[in-house]
mmCIF file of C-alpha atoms in Angstrom:
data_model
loop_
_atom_site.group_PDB
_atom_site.id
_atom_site.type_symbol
_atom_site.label_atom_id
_atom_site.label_comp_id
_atom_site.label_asym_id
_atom_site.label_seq_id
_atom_site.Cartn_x
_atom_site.Cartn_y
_atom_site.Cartn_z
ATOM 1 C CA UNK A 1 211.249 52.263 -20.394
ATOM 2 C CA UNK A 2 207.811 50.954 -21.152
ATOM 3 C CA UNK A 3 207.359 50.097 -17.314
ATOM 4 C CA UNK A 4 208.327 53.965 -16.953
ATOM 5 C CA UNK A 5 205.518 54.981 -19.795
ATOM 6 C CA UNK A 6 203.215 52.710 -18.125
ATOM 7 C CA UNK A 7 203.697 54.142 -14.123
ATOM 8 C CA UNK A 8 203.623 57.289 -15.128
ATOM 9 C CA UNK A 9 199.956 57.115 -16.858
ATOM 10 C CA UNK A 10 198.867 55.457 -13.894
ATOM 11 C CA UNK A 11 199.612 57.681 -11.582
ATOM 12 C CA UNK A 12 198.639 60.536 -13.995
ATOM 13 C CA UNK A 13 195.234 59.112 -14.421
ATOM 14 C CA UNK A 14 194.520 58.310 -10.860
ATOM 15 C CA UNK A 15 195.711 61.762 -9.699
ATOM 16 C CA UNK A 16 193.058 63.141 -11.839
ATOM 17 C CA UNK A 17 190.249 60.842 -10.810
ATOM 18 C CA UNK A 18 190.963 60.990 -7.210
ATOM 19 C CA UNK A 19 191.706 64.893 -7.063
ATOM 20 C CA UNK A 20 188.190 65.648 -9.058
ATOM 21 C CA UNK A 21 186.462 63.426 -6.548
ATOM 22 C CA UNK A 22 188.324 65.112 -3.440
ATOM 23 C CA UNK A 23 187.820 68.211 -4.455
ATOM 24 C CA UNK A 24 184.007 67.521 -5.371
ATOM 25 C CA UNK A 25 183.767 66.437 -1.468
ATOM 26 C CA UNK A 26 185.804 69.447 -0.339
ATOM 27 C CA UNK A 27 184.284 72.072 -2.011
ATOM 28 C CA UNK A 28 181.101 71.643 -4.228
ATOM 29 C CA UNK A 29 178.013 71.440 -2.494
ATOM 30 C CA UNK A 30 176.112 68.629 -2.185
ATOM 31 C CA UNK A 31 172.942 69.229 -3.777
ATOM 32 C CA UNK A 32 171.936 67.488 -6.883
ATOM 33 C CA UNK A 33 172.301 69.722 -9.780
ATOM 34 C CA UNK A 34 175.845 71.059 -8.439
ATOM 35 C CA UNK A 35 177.236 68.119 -8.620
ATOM 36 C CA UNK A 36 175.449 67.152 -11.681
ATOM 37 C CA UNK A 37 177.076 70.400 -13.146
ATOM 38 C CA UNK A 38 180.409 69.614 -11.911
ATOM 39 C CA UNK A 39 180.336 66.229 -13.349
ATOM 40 C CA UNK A 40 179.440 67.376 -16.762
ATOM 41 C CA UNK A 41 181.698 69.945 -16.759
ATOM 42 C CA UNK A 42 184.928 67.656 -16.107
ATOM 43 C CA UNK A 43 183.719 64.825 -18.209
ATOM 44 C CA UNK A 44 187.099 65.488 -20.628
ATOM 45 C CA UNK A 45 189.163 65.157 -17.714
ATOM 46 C CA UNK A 46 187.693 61.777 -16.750
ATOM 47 C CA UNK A 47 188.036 60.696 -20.218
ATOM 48 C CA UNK A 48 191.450 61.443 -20.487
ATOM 49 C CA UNK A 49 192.376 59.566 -16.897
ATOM 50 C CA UNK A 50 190.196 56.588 -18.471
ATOM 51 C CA UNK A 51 192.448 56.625 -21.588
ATOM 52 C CA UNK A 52 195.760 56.937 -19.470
ATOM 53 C CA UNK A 53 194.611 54.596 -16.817
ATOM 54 C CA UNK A 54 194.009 51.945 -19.862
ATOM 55 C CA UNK A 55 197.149 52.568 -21.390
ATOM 56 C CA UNK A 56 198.940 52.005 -18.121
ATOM 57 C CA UNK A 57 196.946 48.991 -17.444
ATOM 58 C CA UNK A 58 198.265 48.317 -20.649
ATOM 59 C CA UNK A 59 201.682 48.646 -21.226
ATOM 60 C CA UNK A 60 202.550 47.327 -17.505
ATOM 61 C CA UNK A 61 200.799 44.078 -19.105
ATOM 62 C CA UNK A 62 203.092 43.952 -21.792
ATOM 63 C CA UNK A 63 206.344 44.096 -19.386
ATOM 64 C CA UNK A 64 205.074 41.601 -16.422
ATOM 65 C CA UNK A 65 203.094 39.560 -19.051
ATOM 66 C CA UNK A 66 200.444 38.727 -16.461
ATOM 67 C CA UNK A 67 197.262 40.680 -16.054
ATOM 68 C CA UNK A 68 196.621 40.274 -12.543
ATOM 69 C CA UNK A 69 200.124 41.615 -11.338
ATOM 70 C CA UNK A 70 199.469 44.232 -14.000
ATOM 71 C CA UNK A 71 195.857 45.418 -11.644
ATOM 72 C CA UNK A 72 197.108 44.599 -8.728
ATOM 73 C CA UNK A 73 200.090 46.821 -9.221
ATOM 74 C CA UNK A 74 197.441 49.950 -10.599
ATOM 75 C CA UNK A 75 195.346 49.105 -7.127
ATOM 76 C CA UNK A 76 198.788 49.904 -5.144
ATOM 77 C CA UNK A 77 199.420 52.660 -7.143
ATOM 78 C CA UNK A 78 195.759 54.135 -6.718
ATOM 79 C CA UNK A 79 196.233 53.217 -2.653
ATOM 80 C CA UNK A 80 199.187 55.223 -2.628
ATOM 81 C CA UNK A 81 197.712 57.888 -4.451
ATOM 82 C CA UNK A 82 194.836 58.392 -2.406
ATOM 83 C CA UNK A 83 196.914 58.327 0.729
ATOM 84 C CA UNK A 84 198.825 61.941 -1.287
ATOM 85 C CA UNK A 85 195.572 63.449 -1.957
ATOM 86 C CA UNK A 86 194.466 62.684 1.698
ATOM 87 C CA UNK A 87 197.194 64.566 2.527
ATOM 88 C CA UNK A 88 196.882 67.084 0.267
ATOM 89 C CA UNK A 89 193.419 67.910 -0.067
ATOM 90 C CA UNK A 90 191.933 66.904 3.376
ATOM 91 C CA UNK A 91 195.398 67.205 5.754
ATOM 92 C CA UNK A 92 195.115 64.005 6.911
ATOM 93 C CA UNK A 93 198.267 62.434 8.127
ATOM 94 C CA UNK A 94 199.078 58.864 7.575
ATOM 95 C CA UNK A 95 199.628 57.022 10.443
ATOM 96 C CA UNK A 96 201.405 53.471 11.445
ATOM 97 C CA UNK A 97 198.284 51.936 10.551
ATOM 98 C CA UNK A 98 198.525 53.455 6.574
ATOM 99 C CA UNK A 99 202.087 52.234 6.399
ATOM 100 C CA UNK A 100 201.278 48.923 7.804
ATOM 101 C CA UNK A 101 198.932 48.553 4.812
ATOM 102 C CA UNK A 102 201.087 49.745 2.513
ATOM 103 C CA UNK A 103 203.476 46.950 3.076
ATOM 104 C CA UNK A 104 200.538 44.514 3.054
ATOM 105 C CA UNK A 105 200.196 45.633 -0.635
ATOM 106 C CA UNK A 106 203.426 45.538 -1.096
ATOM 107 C CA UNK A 107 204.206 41.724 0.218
ATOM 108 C CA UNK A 108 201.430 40.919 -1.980
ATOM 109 C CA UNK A 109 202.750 42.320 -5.327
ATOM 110 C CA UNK A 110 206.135 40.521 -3.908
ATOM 111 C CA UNK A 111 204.229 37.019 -3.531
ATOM 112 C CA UNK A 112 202.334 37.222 -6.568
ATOM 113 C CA UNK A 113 205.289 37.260 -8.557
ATOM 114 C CA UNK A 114 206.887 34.979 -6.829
ATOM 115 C CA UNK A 115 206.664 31.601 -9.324
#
């Protein structure tokens, strides 16, 4: 259950980092102060995807008992994250290339817990 607890602040907390930054290239404009402005004004969210990224972090070290399967497995997550807001904000499709890269990350988390 705590491996549950643990993916689901991940992805939580990476949504909300990724889909502030994707929207931020989407729609604010560029200039300085706008996206000064924008950043200040979604500081709490980024705080509270800090916090649940941690936790996650967290509590998927206390199931796998090893830190670096622990990040590597919140880098997959955040890869395929980004790949869904891709999708969703920009409309870009992933292609064979995407999937291919996926499984790289995959057949890594597989070998580094291999003992």
């Amino acid at each position: 259950m705590v491996l549950v607890y643990a993916f689901a602040l991940l992805v939580g907390g990476l949504l909300i980092i990724n889909s502030v930054f994707a929207y931020q290239s989407k729609h604010i404009d560029p200039a300085f102060w706008n996206t000064i402005w924008y950043q200040t004004k979604l500081l709490p969210a980024f705080f509270a995807a800090n916090i649940m990224i941690g936790y996650g972090v967290k509590f998927s070290h206390k199931v796998f008992h090893n830190l670096t399967f622990a990040l590597t497995l919140s880098k997959g997550v955040e890869i395929f994250v980004c790949v869904v807001i891709g999708y969703w904000f920009m409309k870009e499709v992933p292609n064979w290339k995407t999937f291919v890269g996926l499984g790289l990350v995959v057949a890594g988390f597989w070998i580094s817990k291999m003992k």
